[in-house]
Coordinates of C-alpha atoms in Angstrom, one line a residue:
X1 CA 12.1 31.5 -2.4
X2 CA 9.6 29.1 -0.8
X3 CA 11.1 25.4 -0.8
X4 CA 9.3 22.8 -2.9
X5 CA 7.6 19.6 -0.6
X6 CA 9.6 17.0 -1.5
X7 CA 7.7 14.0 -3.8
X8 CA 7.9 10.6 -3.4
X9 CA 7.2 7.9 -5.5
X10 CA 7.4 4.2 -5.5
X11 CA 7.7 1.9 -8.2
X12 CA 7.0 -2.4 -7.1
X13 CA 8.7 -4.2 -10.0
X14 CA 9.1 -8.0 -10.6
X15 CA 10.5 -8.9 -14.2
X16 CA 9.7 -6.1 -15.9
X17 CA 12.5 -5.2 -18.2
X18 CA 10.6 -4.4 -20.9
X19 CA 9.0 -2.2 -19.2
X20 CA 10.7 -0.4 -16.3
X21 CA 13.0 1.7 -18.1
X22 CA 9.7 3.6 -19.9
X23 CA 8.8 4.3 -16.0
X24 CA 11.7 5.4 -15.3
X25 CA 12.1 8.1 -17.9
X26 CA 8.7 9.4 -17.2
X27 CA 9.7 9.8 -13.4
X28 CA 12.6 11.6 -14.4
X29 CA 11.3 14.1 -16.7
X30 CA 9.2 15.6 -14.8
X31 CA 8.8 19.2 -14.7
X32 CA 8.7 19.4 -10.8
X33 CA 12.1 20.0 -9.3
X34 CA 11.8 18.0 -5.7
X35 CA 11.1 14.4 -6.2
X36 CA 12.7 11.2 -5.1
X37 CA 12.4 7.8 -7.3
X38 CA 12.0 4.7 -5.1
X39 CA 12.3 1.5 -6.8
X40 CA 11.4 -1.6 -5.2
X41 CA 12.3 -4.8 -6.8
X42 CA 11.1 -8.5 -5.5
X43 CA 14.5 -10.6 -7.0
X44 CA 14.1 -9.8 -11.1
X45 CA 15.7 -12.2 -12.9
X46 CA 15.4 -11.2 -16.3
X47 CA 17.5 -7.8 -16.9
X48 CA 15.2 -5.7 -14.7
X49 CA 18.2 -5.0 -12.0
X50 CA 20.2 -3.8 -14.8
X51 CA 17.9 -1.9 -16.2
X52 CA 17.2 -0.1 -13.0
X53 CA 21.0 0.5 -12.5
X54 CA 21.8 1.8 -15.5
X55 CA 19.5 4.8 -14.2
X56 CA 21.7 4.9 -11.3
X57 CA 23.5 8.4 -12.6
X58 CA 19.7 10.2 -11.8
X59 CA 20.5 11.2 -8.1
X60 CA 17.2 11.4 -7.0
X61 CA 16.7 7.2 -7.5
X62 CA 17.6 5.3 -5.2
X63 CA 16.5 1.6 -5.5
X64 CA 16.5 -2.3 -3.6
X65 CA 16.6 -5.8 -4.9
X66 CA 15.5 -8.4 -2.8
X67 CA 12.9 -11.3 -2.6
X68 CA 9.8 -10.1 -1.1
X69 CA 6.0 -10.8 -0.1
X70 CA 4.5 -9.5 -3.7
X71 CA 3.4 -6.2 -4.8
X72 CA 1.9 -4.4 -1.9
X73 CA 4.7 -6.0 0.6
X74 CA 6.8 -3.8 -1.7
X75 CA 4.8 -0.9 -2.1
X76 CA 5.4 -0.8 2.0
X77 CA 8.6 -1.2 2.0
X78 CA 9.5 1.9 -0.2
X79 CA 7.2 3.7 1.3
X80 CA 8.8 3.3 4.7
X81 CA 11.8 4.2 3.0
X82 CA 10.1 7.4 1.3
X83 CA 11.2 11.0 2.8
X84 CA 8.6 13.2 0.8
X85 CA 6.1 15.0 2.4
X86 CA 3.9 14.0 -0.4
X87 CA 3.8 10.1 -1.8
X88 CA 2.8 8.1 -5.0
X89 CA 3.1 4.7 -6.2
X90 CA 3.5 3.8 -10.0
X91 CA 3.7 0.6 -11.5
X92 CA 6.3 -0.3 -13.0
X93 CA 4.2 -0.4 -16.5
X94 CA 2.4 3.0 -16.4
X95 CA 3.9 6.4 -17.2
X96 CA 3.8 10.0 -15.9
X97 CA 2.9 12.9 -18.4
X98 CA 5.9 15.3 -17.9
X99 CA 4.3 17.8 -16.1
X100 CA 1.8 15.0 -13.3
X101 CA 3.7 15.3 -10.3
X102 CA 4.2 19.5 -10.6
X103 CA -0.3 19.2 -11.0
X104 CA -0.8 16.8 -8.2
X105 CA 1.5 19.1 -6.2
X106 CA -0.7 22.5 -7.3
X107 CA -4.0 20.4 -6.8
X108 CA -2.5 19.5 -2.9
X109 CA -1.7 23.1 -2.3
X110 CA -5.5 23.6 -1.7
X111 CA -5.3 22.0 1.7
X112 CA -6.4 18.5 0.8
X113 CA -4.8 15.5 1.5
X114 CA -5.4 13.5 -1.7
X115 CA -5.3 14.3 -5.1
X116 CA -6.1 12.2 -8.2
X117 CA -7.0 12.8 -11.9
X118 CA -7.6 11.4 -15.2
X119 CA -6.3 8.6 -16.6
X120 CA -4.9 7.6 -20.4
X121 CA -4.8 3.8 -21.3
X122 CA -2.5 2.6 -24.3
X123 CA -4.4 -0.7 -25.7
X124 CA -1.7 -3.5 -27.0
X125 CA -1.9 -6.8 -28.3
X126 CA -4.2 -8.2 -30.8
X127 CA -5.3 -6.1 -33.8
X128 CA -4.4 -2.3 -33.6
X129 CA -2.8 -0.7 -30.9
X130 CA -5.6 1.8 -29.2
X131 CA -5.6 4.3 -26.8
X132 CA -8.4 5.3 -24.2
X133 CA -8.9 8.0 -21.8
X134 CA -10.6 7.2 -19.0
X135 CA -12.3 10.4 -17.1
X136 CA -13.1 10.1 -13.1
X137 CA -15.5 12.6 -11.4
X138 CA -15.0 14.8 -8.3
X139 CA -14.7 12.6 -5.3
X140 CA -17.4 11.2 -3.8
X141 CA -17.3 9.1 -0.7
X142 CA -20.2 7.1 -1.6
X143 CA -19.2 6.6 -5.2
X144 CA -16.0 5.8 -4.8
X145 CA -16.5 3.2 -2.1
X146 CA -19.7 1.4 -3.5
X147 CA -19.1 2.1 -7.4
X148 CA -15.9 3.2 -8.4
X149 CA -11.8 3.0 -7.9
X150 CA -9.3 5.7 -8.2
X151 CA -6.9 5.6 -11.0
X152 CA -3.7 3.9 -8.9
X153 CA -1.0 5.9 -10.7
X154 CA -2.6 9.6 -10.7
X155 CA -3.0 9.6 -6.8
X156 CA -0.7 11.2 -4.9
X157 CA -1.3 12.0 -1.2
X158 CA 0.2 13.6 2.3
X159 CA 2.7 11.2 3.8
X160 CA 0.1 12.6 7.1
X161 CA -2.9 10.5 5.6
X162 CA -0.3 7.2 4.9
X163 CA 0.5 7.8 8.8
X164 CA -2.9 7.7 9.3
X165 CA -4.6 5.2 8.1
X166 CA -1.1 2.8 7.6
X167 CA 0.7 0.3 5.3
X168 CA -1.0 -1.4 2.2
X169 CA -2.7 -4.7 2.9
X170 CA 0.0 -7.4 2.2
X171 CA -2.8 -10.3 2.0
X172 CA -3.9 -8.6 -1.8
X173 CA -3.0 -10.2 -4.4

């Protein structure tokens, strides 16, 4: 039996409570059997720690707490920290259908080195909850540097191509 790549995916969070544990769950439901869960967090203060910890029983998390630089400071640091042959970064406020990692693992299979897909927004706040879907076309260099971003949390790429080009940018906001 061929061994599956190993996945790894990083989650920034600052004060997310409400949220995190919804990102959590949809990490570790997924249908694909080799994935590691790194969570990142810049010093919560309200309950996001213990939210995080009380995922601590899902072996395949493992997870820091410290003050950091902001968002993509973080993003860095679990990345540095990621083993997988194959990386991701989700928010700590967006969700993975059960079966996106297992896809973006079928779609890397092909020989490229970045995958991305399709993207489903829930609308909140005001008046009535919504929801959007948000289609992207094939890649195209020029489109996607001129016109376009990639939906953040439905790209997945080789940990070669991270080695390649480097870390995130710290000086975004």
């Amino acid at each position: 039996m061929k061994r599956l790549p190993l996945v790894s995916v990083v989650t920034p969070v600052l004060n997310r409570r409400a949220l995190i544990e919804r990102c959590l769950r949809s990490v570790s439901a997924q249908s694909y059997g080799a994935i590691e869960h790194i969570v990142v967090d810049g010093g919560s203060t309200d309950g996001t720690v213990d939210a995080i910890a009380s995922f601590q029983s899902d072996k395949d998390l493992r997870w820091i707490s410290r003050a950091d630089g902001g968002m993509y400071e973080a993003v860095n640091r679990g990345l540095s920290m990621a083993r997988g042959e194959i990386v991701a970064y989700i928010n700590s406020d967006d969700v993975y259908l059960p079966w996106s990692v297992e896809a973006a693992v079928e779609g890397l299979r092909n020989g490229v080195d970045l995958v991305f897909g399709d993207l489903g927004v829930l609308i909140r706040g005001t008046g009535r909850p919504g929801f959007s879907l948000q289609f992207y076309p094939r890649f195209d260099l020029r489109y996607y540097t001129y016109e376009a971003t990639l939906a953040q949390p439905t790209v997945f790429f080789r940990r070669g191509l991270l080695d390649a080009l480097g870390p995130f940018d710290t000086s975004y906001g």
